[in-house]
Short mmCIF file of C-alpha atoms and ligand atoms in Angstrom, two decimals:
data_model
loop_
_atom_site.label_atom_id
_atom_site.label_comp_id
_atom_site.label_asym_id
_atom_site.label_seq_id
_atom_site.Cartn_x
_atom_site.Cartn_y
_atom_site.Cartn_z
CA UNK A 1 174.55 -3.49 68.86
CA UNK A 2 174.00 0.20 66.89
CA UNK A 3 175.49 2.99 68.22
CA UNK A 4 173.44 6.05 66.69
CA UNK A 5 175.77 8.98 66.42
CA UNK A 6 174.71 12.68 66.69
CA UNK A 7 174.38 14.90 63.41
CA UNK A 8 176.83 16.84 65.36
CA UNK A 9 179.77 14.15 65.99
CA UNK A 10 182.90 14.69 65.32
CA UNK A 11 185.02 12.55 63.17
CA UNK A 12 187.94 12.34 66.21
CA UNK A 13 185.55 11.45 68.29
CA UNK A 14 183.89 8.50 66.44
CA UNK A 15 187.34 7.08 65.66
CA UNK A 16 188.61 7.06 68.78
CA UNK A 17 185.39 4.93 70.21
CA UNK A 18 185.45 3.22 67.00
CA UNK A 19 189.40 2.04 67.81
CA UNK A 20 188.59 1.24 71.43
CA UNK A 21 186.41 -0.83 70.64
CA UNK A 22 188.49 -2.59 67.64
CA UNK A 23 190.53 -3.22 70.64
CA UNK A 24 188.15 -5.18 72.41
CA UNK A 25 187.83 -7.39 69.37
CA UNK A 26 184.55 -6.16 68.11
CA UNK A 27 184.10 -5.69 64.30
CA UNK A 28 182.78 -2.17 63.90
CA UNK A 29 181.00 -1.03 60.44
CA UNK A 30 180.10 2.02 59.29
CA UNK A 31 175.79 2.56 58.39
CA UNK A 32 175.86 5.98 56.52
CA UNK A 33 172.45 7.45 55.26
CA UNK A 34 171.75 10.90 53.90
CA UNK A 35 171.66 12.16 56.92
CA UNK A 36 172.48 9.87 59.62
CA UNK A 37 175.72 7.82 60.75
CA UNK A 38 175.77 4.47 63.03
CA UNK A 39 178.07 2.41 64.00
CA UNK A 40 177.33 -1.62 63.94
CA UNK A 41 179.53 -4.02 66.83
CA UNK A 42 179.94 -7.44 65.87
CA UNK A 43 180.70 -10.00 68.65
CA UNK A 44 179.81 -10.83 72.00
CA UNK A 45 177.85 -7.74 72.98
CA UNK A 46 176.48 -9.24 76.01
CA UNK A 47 178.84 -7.27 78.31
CA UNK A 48 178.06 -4.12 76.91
CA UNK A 49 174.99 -1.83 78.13
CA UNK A 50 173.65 1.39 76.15
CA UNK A 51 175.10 3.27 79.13
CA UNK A 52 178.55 2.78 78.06
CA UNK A 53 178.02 4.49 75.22
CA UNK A 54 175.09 7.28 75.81
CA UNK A 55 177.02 9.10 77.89
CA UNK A 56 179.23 10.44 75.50
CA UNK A 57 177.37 13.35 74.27
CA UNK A 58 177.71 12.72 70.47
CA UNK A 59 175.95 9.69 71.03
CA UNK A 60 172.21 9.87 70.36
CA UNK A 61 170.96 6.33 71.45
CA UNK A 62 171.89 2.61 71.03
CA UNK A 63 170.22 -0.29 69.61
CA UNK A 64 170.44 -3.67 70.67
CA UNK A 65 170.46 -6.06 67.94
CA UNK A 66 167.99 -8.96 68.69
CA UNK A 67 169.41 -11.52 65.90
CA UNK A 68 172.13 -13.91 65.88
CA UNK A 69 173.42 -12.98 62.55
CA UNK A 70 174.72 -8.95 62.50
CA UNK A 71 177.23 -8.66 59.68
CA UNK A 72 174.94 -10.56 57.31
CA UNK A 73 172.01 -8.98 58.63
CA UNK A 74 170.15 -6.31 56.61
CA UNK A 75 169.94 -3.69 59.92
CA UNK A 76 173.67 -3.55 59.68
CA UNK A 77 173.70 -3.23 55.88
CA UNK A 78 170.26 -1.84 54.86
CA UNK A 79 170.83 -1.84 51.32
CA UNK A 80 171.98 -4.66 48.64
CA UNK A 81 175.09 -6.40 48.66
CA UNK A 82 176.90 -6.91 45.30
CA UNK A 83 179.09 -9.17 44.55
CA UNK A 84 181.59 -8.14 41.87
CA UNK A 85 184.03 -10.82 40.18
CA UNK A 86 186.17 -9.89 37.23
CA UNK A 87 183.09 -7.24 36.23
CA UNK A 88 180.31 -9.77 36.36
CA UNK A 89 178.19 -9.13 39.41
CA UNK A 90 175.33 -10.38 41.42
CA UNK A 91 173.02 -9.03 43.72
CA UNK A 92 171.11 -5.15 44.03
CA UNK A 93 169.31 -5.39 41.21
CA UNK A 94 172.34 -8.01 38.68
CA UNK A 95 171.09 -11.10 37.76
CA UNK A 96 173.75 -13.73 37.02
CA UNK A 97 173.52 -17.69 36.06
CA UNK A 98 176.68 -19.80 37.15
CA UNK A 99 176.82 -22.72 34.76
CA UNK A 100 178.71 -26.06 34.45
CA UNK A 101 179.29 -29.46 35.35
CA UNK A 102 179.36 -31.35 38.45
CA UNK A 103 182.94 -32.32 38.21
CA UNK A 104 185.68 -31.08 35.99
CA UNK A 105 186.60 -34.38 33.77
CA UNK A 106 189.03 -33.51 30.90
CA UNK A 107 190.11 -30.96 29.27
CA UNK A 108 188.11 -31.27 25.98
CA UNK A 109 185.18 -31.96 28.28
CA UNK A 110 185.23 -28.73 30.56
CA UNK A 111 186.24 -26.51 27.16
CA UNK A 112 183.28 -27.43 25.49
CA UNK A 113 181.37 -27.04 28.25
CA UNK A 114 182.69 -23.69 29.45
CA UNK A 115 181.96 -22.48 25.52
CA UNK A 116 178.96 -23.63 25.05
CA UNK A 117 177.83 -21.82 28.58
CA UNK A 118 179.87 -18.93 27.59
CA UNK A 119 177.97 -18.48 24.43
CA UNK A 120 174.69 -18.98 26.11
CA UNK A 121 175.14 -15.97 28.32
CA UNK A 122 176.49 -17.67 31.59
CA UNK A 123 178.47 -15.17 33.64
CA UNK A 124 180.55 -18.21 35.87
CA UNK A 125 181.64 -21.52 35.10
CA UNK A 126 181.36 -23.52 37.71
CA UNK A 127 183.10 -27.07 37.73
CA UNK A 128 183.66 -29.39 40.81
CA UNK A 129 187.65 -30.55 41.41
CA UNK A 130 187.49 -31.60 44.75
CA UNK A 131 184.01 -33.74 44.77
CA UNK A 132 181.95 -34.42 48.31
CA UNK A 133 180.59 -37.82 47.35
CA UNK A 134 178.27 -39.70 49.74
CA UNK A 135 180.39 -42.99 48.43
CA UNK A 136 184.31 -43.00 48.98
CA UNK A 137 184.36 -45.82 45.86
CA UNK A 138 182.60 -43.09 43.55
CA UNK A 139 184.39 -40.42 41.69
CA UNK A 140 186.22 -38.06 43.78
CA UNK A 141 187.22 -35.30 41.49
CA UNK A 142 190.33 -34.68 39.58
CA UNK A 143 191.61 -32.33 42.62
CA UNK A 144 194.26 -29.81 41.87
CA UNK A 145 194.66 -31.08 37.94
CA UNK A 146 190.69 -30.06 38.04
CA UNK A 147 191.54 -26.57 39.26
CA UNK A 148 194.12 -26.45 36.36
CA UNK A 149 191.86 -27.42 33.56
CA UNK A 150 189.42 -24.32 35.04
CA UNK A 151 192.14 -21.95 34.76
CA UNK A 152 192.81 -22.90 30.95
CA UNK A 153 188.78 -23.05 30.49
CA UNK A 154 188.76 -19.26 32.24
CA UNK A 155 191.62 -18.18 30.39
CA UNK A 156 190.02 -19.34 26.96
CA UNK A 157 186.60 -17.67 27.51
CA UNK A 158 186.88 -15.49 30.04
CA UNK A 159 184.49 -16.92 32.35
CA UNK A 160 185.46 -16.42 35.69
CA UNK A 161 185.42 -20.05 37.92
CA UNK A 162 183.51 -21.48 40.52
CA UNK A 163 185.17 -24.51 42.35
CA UNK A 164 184.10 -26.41 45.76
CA UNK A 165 186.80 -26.32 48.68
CA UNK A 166 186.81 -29.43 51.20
CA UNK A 167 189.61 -29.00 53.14
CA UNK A 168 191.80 -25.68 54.49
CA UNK A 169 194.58 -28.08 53.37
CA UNK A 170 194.06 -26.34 49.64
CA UNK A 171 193.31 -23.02 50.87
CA UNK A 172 196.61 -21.35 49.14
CA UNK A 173 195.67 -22.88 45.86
CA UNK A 174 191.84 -21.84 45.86
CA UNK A 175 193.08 -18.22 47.42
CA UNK A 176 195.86 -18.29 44.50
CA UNK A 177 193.61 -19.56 41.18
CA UNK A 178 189.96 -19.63 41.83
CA UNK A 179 187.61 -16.32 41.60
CA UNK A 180 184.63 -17.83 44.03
CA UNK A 181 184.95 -20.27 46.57
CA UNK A 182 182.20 -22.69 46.95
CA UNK A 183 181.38 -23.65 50.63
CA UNK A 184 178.95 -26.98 49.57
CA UNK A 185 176.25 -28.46 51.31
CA UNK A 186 177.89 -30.92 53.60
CA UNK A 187 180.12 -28.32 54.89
CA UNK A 188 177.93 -25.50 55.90
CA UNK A 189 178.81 -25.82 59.66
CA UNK A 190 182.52 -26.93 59.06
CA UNK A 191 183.05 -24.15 61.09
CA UNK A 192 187.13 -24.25 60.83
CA UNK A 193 186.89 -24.42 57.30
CA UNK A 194 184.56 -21.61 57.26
CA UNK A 195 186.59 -19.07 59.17
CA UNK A 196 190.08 -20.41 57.29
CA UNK A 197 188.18 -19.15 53.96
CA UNK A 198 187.07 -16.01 55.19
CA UNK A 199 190.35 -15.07 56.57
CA UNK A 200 190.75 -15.34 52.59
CA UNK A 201 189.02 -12.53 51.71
CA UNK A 202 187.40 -13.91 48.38
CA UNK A 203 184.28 -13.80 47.07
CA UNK A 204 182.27 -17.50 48.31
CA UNK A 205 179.48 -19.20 47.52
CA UNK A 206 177.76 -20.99 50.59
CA UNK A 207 175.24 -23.42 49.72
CA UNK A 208 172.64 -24.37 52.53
CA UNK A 209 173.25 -27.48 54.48
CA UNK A 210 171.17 -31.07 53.51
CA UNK A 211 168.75 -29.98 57.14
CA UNK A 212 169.78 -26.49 58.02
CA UNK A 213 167.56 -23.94 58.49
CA UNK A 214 167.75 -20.52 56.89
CA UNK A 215 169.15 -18.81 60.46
CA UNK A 216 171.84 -21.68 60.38
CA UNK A 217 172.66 -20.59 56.73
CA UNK A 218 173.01 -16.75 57.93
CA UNK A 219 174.89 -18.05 60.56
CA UNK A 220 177.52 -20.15 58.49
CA UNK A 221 177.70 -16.57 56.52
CA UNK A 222 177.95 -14.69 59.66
CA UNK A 223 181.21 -16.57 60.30
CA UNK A 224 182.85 -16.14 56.90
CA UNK A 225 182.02 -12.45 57.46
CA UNK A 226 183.71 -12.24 60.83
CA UNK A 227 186.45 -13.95 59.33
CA UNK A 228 186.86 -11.07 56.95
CA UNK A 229 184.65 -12.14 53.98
CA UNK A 230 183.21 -9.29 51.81
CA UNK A 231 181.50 -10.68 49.29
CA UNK A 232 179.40 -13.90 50.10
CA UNK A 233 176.86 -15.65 47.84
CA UNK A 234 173.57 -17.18 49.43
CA UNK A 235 172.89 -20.86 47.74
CA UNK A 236 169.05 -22.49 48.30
CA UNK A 237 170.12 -25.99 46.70
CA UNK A 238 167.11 -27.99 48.38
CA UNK A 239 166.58 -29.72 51.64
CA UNK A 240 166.25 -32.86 53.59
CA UNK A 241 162.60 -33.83 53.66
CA UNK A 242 160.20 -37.01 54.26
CA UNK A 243 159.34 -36.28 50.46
CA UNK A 244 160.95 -38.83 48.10
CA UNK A 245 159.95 -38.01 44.49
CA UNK A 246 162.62 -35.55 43.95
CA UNK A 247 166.55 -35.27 45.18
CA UNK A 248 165.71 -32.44 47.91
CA UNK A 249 163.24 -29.99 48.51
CA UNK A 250 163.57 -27.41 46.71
CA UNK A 251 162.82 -24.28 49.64
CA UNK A 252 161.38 -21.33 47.26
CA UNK A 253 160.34 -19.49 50.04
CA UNK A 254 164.27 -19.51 51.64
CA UNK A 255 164.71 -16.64 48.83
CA UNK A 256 162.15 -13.81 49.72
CA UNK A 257 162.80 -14.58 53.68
CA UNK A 258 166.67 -14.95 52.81
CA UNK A 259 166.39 -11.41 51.36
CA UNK A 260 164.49 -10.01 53.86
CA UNK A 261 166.95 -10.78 56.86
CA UNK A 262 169.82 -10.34 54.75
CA UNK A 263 171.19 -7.63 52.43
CA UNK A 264 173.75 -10.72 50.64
CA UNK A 265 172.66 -12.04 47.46
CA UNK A 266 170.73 -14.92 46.72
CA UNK A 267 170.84 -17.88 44.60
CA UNK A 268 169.15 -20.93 43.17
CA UNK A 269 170.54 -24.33 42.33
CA UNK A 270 167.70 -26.42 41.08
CA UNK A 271 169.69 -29.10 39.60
CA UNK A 272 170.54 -30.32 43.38
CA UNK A 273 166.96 -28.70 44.43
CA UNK A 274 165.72 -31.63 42.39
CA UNK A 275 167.75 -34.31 40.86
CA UNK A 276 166.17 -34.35 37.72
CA UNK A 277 167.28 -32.62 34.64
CA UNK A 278 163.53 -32.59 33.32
CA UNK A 279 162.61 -30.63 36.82
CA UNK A 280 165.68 -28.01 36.23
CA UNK A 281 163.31 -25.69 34.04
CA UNK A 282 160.03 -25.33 36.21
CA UNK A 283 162.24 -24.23 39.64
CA UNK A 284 164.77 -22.27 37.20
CA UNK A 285 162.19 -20.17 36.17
CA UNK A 286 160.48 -19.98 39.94
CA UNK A 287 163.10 -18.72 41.06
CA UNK A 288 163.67 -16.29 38.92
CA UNK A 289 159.81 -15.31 39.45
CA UNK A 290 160.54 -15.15 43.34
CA UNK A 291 163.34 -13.02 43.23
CA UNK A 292 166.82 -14.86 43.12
CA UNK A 293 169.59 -12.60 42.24
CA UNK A 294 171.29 -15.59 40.11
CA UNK A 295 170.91 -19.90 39.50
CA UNK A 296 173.49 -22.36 39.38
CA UNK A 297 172.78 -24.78 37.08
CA UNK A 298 174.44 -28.26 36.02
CA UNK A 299 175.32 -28.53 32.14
CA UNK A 300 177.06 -31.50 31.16
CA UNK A 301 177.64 -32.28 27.19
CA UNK A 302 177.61 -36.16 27.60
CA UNK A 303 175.15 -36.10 30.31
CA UNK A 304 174.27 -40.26 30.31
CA UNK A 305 178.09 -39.94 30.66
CA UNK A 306 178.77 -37.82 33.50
CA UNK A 307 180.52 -39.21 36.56
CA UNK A 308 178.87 -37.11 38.41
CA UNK A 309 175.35 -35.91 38.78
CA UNK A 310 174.42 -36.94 35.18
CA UNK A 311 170.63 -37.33 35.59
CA UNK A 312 170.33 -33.53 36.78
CA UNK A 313 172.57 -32.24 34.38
CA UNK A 314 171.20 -30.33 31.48
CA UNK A 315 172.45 -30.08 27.79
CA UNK A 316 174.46 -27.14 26.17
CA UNK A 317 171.47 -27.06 23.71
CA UNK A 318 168.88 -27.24 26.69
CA UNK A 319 170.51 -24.61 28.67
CA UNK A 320 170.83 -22.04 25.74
CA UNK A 321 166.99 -21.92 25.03
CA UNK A 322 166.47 -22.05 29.05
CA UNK A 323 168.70 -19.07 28.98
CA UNK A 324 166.46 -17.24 26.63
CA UNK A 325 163.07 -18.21 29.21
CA UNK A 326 165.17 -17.51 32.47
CA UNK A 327 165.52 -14.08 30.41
CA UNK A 328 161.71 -13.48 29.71
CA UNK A 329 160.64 -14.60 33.08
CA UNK A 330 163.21 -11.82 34.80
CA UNK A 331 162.01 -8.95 32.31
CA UNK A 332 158.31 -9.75 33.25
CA UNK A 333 158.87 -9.26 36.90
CA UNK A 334 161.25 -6.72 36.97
C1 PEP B 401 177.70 -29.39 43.86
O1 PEP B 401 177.47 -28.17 43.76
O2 PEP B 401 178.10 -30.09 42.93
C2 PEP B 401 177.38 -30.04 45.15
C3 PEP B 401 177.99 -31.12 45.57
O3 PEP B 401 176.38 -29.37 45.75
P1 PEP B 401 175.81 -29.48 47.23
O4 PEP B 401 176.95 -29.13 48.14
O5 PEP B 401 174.70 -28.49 47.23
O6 PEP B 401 175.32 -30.89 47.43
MN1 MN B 402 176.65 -31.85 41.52
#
């Protein structure tokens, strides 16, 4: 629900309805234009009718919000959301590629990698500790040692990290040592896990579930922000379809449609999007073209080596000249 406020309001007057209903556990943001000043409820609004509200008289008219999703929702937020982590941002108008390998392995490993991405022009490492693996006999991630060997890779290049959280069991050592959360695939509607991490207040990265649609995404979002998340990250990584030549499908079109409900930024991960490290380029550079606000991509220096993900993991050497086409593609169109 909007509440439209009157040029001629007065600033007791909005925060005292703006406390009473705080009260009533509603979420209440501020939508200032040049010349105009609403205030946005989150939660159950069912039990509230316009009346309640237009008969104050600094209270021009209310608007009831038809979608599901409010705090993620562009009529709440008209304009842009950035996200901002140690001065590298994404979103309203910053472009910014996350970069690194499926699962943190060893030291020299992620150092090389984190360099070599670092050099290229990556703003994030990203590296998996805590790995969701379809087999419990296949490599599970090297946990909180993995979130270690991200701290020394950050602290040697700068980079801030990218990790994956599974459980609200690790929730103090994410909150303490990594910059974005990732929220992966298979636990887009872990619904405890997703308001634990956005009583956090960090910035997160929610990928879209294996067969969610895009209002199930928002709404995975729209609990992190009712949690108390800021600053979330949109992920298109592919989808479940009856198509077998690649991983997923990767769903182009969730970007322009993701952007045009929401104001949160949007990214592409076409290394999951496809499974194949020869397929990374082509939707890299789509993306770009259709207006994602960043990529995550999967670089591995040993790739036939990985334990993880190898076959849609990219080289250092590959990623570096893709960096320089990702560049061209976002200068044409922008
Ligand atoms: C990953 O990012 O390595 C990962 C497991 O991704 P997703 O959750 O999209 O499958
Ligand atoms: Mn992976």
């Amino acid at each position: 629900m909007i509440i439209v406020l009157k040029p001629n309001a007065k600033p007791e007057q909005v925060e005292t309805l703006r406390q009473q209903m705080q009260e009533r556990g509603f979420i209440v943001q501020d939508i200032k234009g040049e010349t105009t000043h609403m205030l946005g409820l989150a939660g159950d609004t069912s039990g509230l009718s316009p009346e309640n509200f237009t008969r104050f008289d600094f209270v021009g008219s209310v608007i009831k919000v038809q979608e599901p999703y409010k705090l993620t929702g562009r009529r709440f937020h008209p304009e842009d959301s950035v996200v901002e982590v140690m001065g590298r941002k994404i979103g309203g108008g910053n472009f910014a590629v996350i970069a690194g390998p499926c699962s943190v392995e060893s030291e020299e490993q992620i150092l090389s990698i984190a360099r070599d991405v670092a050099q290229a022009g990556a703003a994030f490492l990203r590296g998996g500790a805590f790995k969701p693996r379809s087999s419990p006999y296949s490599f599970q991630g090297l946990g909180l040692d993995g979130l270690e060997l991200l701290k020394v890779a950050r602290q040697k290049t700068g980079l801030p990290i990218v990790s994956e959280i599974m459980s609200s069991e690790y929730l103090e050592a994410f909150a303490k040592d990594v910059d974005v959360i990732q929220i992966g695939a298979r636990n887009m509607q872990n619904f405890a896990l997703l308001r634990d991490v956005g009583r956090l207040r960090r910035p997160v990265l929610l990928k879209r579930g294996l067969s969610s649609t895009i209002e199930e995404l928002l709404m995975a979002a729209e609990y992190l922000m009712a949690g108390g998340s800021t600053q979330v990250i949109l992920c298109e990584r592919g989808i479940r379809t009856f198509e077998t030549a690649t991983r997923n499908t990767l769903d182009l079109s969730a970007v322009p449609v993701l952007k045009s409900k929401s104001h949160l930024p949007v990214i592409v991960d076409p290394s999951h999007g496809t499974g194949y490290w020869h397929l990374v380029e082509p939707m890299a550079l789509a993306a770009v073209a259709g207006g994602a606000d960043g990529l995550l991509i999967e670089v591995h220096n040993k790739p036939q080596q990985a334990l993880c993900d190898g076959q849609q993991s990219v080289t250092p050497e590959f990623f570096r000249a893709l960096m320089k086409k990702i560049e061209g593609v976002y200068a044409a169109v922008h």
